[in-house]
PDB file of N, CA and C in Angstrom:
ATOM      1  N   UNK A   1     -50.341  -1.443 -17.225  1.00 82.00           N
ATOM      2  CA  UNK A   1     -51.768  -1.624 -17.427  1.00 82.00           C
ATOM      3  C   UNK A   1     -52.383  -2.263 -16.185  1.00 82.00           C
ATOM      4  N   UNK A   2     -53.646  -1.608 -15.852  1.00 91.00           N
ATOM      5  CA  UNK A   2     -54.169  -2.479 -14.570  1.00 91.00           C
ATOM      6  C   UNK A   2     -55.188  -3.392 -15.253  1.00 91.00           C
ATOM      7  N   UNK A   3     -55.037  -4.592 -14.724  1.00 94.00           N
ATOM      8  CA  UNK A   3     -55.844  -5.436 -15.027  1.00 94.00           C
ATOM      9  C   UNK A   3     -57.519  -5.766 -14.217  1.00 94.00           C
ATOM     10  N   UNK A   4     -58.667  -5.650 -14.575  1.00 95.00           N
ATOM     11  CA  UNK A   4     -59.508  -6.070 -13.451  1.00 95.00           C
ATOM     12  C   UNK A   4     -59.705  -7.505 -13.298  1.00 95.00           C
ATOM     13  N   UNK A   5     -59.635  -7.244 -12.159  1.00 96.00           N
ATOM     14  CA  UNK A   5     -59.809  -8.983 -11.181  1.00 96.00           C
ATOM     15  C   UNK A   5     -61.259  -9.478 -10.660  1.00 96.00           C
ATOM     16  N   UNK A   6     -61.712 -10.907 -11.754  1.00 96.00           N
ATOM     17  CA  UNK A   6     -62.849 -11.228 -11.552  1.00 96.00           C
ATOM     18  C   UNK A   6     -63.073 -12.683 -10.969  1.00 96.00           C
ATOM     19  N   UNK A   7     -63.598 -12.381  -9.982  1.00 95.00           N
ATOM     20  CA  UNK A   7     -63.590 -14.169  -9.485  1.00 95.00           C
ATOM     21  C   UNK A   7     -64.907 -14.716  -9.986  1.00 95.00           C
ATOM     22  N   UNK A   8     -64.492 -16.253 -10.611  1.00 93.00           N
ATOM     23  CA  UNK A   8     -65.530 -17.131 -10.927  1.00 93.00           C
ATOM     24  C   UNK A   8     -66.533 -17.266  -9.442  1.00 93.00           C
ATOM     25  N   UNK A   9     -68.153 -17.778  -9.613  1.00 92.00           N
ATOM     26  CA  UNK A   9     -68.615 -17.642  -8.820  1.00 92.00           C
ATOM     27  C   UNK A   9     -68.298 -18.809  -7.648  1.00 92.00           C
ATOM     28  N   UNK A  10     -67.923 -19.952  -8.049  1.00 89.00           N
ATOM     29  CA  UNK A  10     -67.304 -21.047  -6.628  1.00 89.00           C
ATOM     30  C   UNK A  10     -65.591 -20.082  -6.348  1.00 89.00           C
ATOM     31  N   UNK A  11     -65.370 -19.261  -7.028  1.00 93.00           N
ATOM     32  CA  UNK A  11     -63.634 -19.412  -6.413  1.00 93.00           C
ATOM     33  C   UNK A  11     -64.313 -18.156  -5.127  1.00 93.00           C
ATOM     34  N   UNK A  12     -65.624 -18.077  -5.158  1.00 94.00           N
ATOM     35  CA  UNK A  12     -65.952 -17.041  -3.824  1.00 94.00           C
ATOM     36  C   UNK A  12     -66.099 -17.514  -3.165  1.00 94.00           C
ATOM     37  N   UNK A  13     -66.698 -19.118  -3.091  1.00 92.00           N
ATOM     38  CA  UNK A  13     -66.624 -19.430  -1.646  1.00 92.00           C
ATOM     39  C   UNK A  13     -65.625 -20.542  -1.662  1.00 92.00           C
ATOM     40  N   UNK A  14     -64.618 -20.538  -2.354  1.00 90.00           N
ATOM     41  CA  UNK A  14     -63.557 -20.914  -2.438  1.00 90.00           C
ATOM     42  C   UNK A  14     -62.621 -20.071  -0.898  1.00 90.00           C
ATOM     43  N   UNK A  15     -62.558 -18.763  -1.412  1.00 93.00           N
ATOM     44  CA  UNK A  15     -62.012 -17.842  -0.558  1.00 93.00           C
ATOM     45  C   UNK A  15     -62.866 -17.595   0.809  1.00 93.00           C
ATOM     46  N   UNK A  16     -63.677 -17.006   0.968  1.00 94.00           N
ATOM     47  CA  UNK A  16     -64.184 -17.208   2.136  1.00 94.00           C
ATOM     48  C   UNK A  16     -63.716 -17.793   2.921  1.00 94.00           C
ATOM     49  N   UNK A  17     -63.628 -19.301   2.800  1.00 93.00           N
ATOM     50  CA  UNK A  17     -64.029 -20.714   3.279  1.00 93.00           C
ATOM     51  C   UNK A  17     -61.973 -20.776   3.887  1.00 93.00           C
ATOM     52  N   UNK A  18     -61.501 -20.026   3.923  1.00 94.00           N
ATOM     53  CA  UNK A  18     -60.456 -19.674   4.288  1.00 94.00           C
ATOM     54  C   UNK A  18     -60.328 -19.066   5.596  1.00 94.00           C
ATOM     55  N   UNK A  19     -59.207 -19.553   6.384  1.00 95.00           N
ATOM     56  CA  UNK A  19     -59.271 -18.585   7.572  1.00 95.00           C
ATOM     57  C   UNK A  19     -58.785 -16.879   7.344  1.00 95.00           C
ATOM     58  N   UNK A  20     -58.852 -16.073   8.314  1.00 96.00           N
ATOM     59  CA  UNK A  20     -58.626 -15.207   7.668  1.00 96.00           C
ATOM     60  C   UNK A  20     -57.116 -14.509   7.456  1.00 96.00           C
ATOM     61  N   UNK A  21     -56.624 -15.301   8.491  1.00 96.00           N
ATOM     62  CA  UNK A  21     -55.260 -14.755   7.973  1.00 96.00           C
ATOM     63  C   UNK A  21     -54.407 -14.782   6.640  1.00 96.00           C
ATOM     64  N   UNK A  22     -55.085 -16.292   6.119  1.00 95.00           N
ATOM     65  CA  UNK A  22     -54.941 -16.703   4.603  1.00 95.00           C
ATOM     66  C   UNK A  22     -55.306 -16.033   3.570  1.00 95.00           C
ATOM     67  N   UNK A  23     -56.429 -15.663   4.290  1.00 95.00           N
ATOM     68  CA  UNK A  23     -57.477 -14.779   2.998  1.00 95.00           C
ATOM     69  C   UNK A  23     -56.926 -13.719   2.875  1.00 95.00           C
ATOM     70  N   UNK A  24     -56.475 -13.019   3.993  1.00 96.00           N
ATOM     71  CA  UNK A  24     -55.189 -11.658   4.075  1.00 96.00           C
ATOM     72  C   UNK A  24     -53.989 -11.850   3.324  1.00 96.00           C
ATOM     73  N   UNK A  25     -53.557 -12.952   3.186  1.00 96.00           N
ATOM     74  CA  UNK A  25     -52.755 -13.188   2.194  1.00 96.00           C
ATOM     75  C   UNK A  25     -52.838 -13.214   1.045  1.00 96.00           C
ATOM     76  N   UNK A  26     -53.796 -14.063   0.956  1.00 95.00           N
ATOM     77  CA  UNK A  26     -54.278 -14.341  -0.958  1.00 95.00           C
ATOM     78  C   UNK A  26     -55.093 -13.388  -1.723  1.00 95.00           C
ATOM     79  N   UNK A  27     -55.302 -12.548  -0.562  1.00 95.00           N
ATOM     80  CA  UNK A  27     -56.048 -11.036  -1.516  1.00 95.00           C
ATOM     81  C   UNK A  27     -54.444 -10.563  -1.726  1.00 95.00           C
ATOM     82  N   UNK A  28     -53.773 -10.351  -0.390  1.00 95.00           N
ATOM     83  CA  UNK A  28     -52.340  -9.294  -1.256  1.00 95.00           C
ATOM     84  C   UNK A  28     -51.611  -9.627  -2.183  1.00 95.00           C
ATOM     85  N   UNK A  29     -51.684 -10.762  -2.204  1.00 94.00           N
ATOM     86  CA  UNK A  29     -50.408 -11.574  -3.327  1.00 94.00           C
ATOM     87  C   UNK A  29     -51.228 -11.456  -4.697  1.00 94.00           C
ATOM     88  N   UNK A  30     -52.814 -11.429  -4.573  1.00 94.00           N
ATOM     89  CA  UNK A  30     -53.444 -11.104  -5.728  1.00 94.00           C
ATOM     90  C   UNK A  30     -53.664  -9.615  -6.304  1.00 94.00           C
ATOM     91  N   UNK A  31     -53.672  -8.718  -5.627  1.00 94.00           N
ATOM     92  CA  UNK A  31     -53.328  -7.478  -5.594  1.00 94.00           C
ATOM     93  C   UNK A  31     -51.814  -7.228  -6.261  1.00 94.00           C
ATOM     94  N   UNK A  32     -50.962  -7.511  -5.818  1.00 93.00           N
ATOM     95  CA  UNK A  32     -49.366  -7.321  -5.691  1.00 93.00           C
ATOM     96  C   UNK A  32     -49.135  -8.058  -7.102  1.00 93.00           C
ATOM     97  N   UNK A  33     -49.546  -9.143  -7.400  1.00 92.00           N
ATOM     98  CA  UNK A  33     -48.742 -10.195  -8.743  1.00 92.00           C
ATOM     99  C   UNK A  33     -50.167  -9.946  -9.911  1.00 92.00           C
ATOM    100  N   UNK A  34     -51.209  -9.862  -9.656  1.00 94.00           N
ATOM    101  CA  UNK A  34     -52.292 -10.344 -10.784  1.00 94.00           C
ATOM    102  C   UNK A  34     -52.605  -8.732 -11.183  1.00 94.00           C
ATOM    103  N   UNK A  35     -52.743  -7.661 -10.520  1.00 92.00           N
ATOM    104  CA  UNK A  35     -53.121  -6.313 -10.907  1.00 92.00           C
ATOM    105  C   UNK A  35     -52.790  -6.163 -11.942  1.00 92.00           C
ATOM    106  N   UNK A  36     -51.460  -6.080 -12.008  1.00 91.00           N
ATOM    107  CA  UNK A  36     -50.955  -5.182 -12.850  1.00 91.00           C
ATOM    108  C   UNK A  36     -49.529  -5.950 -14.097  1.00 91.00           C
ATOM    109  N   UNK A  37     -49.407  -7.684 -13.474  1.00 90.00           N
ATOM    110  CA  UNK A  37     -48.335  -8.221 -14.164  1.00 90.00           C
ATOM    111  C   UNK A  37     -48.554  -9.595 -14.326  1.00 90.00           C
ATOM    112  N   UNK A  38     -50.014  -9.716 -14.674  1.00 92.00           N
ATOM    113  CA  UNK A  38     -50.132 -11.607 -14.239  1.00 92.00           C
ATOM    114  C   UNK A  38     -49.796 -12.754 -15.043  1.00 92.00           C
ATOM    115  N   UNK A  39     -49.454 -12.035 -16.091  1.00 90.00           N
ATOM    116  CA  UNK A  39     -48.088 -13.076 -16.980  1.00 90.00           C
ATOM    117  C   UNK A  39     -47.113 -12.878 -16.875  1.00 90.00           C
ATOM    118  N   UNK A  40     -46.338 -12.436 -15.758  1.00 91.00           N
ATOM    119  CA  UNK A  40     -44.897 -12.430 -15.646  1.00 91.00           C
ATOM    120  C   UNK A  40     -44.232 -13.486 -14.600  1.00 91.00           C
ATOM    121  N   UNK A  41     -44.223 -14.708 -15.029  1.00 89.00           N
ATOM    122  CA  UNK A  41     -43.847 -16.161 -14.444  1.00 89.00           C
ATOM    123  C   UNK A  41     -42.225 -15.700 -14.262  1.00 89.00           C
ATOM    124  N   UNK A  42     -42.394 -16.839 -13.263  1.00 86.00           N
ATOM    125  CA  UNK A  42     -40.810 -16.362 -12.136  1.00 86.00           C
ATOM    126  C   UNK A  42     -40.779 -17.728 -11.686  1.00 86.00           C
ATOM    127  N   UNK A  43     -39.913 -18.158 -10.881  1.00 83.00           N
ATOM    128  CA  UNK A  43     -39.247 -19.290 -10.697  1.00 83.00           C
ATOM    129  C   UNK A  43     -40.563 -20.267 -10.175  1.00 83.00           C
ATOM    130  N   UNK A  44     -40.790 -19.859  -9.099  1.00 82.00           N
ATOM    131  CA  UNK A  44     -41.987 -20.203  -7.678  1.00 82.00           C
ATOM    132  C   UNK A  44     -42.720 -19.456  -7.437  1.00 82.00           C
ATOM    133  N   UNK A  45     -43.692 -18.193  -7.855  1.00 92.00           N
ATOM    134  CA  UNK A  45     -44.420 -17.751  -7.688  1.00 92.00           C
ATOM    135  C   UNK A  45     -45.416 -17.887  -8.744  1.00 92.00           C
ATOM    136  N   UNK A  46     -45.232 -17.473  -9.755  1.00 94.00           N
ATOM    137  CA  UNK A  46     -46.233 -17.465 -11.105  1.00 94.00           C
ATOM    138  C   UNK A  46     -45.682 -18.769 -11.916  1.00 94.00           C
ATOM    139  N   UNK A  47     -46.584 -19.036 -12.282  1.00 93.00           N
ATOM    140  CA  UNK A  47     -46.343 -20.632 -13.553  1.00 93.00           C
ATOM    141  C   UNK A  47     -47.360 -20.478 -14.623  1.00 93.00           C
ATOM    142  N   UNK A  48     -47.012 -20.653 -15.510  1.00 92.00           N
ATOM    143  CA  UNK A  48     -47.650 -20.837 -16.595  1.00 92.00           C
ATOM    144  C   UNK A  48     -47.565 -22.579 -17.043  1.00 92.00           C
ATOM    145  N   UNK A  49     -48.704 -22.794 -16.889  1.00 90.00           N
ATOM    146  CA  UNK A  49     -48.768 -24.161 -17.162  1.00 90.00           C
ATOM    147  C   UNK A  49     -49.053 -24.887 -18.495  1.00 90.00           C
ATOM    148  N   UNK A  50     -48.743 -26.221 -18.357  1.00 87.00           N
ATOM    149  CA  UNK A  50     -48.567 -26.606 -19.888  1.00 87.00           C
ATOM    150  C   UNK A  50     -49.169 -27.862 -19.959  1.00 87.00           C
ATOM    151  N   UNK A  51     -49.706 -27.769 -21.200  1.00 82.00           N
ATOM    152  CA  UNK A  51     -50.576 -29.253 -21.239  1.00 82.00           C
ATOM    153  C   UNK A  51     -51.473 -29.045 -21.359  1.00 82.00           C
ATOM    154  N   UNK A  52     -52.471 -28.081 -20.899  1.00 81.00           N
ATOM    155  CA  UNK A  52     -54.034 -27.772 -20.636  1.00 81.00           C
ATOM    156  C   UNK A  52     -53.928 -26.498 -21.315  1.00 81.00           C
ATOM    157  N   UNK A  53     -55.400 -25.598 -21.870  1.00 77.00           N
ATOM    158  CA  UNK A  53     -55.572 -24.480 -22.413  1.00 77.00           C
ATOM    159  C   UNK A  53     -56.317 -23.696 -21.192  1.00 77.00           C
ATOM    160  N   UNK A  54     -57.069 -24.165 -19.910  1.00 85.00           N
ATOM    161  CA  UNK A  54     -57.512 -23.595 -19.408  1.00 85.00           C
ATOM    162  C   UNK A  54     -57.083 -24.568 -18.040  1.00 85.00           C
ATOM    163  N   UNK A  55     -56.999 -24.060 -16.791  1.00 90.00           N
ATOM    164  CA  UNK A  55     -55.911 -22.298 -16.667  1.00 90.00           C
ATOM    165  C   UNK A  55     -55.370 -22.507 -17.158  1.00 90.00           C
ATOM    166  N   UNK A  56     -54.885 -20.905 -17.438  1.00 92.00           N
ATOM    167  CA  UNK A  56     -53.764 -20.441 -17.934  1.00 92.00           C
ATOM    168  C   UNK A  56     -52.440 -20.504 -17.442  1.00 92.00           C
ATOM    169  N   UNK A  57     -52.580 -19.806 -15.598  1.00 94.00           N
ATOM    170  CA  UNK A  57     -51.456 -19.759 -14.480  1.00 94.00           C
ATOM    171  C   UNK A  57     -52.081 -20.456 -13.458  1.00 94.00           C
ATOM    172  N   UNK A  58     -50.968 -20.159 -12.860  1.00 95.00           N
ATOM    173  CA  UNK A  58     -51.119 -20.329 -11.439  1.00 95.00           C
ATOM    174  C   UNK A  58     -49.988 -19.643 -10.472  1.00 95.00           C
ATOM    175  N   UNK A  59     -51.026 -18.941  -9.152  1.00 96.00           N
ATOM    176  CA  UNK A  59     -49.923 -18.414  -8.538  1.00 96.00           C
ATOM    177  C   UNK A  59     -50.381 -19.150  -7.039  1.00 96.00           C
ATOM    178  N   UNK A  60     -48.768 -19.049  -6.354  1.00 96.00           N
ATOM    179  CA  UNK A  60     -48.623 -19.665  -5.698  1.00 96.00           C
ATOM    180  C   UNK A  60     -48.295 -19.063  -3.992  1.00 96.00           C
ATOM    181  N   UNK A  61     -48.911 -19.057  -2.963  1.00 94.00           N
ATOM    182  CA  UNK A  61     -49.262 -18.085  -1.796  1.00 94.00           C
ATOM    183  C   UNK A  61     -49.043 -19.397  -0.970  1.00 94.00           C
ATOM    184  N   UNK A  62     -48.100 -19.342  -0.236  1.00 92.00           N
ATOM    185  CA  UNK A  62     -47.740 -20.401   0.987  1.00 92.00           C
ATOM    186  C   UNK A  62     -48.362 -21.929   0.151  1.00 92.00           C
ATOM    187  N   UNK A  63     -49.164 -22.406   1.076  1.00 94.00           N
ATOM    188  CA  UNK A  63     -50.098 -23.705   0.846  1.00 94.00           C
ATOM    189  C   UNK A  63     -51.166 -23.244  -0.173  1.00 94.00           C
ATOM    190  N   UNK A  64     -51.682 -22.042  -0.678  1.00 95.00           N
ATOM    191  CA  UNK A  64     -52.260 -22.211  -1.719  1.00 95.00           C
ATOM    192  C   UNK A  64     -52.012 -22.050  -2.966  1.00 95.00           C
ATOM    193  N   UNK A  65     -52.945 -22.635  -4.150  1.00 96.00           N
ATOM    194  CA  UNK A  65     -52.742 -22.320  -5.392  1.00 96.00           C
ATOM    195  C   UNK A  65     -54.012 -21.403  -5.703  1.00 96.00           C
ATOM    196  N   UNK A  66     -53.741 -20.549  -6.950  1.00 96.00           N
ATOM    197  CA  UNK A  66     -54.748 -19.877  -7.429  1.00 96.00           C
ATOM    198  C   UNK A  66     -54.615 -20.123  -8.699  1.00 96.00           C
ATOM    199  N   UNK A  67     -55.430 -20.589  -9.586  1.00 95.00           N
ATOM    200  CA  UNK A  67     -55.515 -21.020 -10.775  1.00 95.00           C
ATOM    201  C   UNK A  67     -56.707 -19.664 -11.332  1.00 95.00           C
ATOM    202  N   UNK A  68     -55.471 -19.440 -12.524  1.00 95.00           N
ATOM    203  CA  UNK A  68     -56.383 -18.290 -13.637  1.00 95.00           C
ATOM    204  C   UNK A  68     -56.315 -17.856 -14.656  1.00 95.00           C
ATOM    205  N   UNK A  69     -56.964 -17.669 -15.381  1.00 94.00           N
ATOM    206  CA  UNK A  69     -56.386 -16.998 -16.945  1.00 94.00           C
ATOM    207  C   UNK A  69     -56.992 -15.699 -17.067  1.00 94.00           C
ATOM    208  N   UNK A  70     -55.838 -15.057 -18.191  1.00 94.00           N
ATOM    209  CA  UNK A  70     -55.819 -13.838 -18.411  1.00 94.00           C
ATOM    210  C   UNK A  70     -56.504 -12.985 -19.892  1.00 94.00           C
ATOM    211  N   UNK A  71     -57.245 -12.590 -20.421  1.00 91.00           N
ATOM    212  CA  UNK A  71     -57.626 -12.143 -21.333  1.00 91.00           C
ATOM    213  C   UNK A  71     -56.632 -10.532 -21.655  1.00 91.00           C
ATOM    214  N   UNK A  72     -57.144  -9.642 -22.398  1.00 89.00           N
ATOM    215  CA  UNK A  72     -57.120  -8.516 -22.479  1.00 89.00           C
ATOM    216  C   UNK A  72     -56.901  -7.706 -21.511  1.00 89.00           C
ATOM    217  N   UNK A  73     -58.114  -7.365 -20.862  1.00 92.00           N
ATOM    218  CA  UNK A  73     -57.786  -6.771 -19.863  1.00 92.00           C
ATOM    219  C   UNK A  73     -58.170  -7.056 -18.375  1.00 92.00           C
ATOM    220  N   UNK A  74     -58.526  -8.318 -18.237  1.00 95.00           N
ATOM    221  CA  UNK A  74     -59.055  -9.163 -17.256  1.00 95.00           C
ATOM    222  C   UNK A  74     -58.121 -10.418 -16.674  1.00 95.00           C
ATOM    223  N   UNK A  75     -58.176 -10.498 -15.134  1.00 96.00           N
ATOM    224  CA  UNK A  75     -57.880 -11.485 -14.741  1.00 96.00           C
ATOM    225  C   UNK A  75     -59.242 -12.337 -14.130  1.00 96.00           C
ATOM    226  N   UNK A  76     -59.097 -13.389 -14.709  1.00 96.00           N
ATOM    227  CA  UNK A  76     -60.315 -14.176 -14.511  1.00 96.00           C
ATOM    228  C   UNK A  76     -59.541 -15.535 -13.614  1.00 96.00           C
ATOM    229  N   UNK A  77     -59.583 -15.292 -11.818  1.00 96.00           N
ATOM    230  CA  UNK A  77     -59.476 -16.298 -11.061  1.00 96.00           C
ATOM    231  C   UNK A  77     -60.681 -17.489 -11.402  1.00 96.00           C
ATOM    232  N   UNK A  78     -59.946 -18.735 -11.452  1.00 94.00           N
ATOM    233  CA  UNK A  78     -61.084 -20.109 -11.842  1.00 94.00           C
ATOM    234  C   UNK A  78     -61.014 -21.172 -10.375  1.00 94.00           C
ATOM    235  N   UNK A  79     -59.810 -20.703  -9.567  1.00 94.00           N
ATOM    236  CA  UNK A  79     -59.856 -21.676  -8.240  1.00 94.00           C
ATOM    237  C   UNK A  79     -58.766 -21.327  -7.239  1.00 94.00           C
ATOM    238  N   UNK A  80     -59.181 -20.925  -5.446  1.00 95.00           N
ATOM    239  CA  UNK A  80     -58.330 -21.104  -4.935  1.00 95.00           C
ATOM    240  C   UNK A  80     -58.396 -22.341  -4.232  1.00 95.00           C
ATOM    241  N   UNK A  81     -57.182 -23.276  -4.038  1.00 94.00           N
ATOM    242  CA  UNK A  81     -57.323 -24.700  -3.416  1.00 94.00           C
ATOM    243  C   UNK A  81     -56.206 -24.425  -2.695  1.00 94.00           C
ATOM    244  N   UNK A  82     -56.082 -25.679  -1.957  1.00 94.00           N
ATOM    245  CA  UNK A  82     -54.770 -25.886  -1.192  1.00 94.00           C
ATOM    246  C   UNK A  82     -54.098 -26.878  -2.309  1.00 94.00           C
ATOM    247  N   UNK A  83     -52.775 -26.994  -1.642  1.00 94.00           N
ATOM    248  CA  UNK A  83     -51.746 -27.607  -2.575  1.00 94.00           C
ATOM    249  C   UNK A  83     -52.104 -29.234  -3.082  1.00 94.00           C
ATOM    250  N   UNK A  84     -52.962 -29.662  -1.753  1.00 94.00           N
ATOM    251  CA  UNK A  84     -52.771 -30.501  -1.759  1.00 94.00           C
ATOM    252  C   UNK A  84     -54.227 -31.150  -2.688  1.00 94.00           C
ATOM    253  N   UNK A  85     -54.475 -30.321  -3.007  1.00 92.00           N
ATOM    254  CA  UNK A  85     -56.610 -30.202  -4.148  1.00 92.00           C
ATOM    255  C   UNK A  85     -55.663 -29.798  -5.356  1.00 92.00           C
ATOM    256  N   UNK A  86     -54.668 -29.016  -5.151  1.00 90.00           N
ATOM    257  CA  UNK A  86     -54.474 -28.678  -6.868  1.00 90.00           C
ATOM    258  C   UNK A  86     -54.804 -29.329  -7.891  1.00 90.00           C
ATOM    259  N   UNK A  87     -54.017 -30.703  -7.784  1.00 90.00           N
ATOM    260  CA  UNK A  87     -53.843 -31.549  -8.750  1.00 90.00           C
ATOM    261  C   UNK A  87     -55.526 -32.233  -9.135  1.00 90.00           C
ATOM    262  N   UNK A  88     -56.068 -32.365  -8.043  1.00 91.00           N
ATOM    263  CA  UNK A  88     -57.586 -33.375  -8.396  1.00 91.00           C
ATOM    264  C   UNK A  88     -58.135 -32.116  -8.814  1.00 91.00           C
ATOM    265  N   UNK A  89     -58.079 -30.513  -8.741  1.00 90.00           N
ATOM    266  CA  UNK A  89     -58.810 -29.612  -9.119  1.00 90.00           C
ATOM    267  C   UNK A  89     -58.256 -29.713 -10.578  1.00 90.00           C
ATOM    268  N   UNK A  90     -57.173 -29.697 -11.446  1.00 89.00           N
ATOM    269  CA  UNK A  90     -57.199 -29.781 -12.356  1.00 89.00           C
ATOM    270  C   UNK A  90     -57.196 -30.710 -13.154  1.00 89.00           C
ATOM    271  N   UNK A  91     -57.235 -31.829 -12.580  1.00 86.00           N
ATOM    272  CA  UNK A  91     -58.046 -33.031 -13.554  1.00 86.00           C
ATOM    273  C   UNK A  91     -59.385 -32.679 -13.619  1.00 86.00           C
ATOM    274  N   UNK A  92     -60.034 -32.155 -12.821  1.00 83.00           N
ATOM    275  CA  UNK A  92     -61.867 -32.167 -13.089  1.00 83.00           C
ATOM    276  C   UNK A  92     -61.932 -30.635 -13.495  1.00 83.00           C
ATOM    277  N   UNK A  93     -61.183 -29.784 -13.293  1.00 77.00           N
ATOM    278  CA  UNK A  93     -61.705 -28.090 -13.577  1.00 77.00           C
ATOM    279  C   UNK A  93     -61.030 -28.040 -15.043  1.00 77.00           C
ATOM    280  N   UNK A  94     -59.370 -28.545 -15.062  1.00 77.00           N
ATOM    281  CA  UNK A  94     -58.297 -28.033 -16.192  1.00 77.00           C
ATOM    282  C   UNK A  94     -58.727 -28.838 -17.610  1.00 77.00           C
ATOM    283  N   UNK A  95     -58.763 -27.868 -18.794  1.00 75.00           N
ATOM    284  CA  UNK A  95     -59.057 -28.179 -20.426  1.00 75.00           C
ATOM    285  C   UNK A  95     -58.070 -28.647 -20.653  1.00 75.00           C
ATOM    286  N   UNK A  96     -57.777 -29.872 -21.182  1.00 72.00           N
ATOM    287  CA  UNK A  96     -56.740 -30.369 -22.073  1.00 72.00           C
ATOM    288  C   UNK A  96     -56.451 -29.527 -22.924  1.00 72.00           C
ATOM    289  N   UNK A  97     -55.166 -29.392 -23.717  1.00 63.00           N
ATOM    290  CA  UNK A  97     -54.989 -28.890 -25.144  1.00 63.00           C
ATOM    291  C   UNK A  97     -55.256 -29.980 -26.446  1.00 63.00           C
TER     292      UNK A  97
END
């Protein structure tokens, strides 16, 4: 199943705001892992996280994270950060359960 890929409106200038070799990255790895399989968690790449209801995942591209959840037939990106924003991004972005 292909999934469509929708970015929240800050995870756009989230990306941008990237150099571009990064951004060359984090489009392919989003292409390559979120298209077509974005709940299929693996050691270090995909995570499904726990504790919170929103995100859902997170995938993981060198120094960045991409935080997102998945519906039906949608991938709905909510943040790309660096590793080192993850954590303060999901205290202020991430829903408790």
């Amino acid at each position: 199943m292909r999934y469509e890929i929708v970015f929240a409106p800050e995870t756009v200038e989230d990306f941008r705001a990237l150099k571009a070799n990064v951004r060359a990255r984090v489009r392919d790895a989003i292409e390559r892992h979120l298209r077509h399989a974005p709940t299929r968690t693996s050691r270090s790449r995909i995570k499904r996280l726990r504790g919170i209801s929103r995100p859902q995942y997170r995938l993981r591209v060198d120094e960045i994270r991409i935080f997102y959840d998945v519906t039906e037939d949608q991938v709905q990106i909510l943040a790309i950060v660096s590793k080192s924003e993850a954590e303060e991004w999901l205290e202020r972005g991430g829903e408790a359960t």
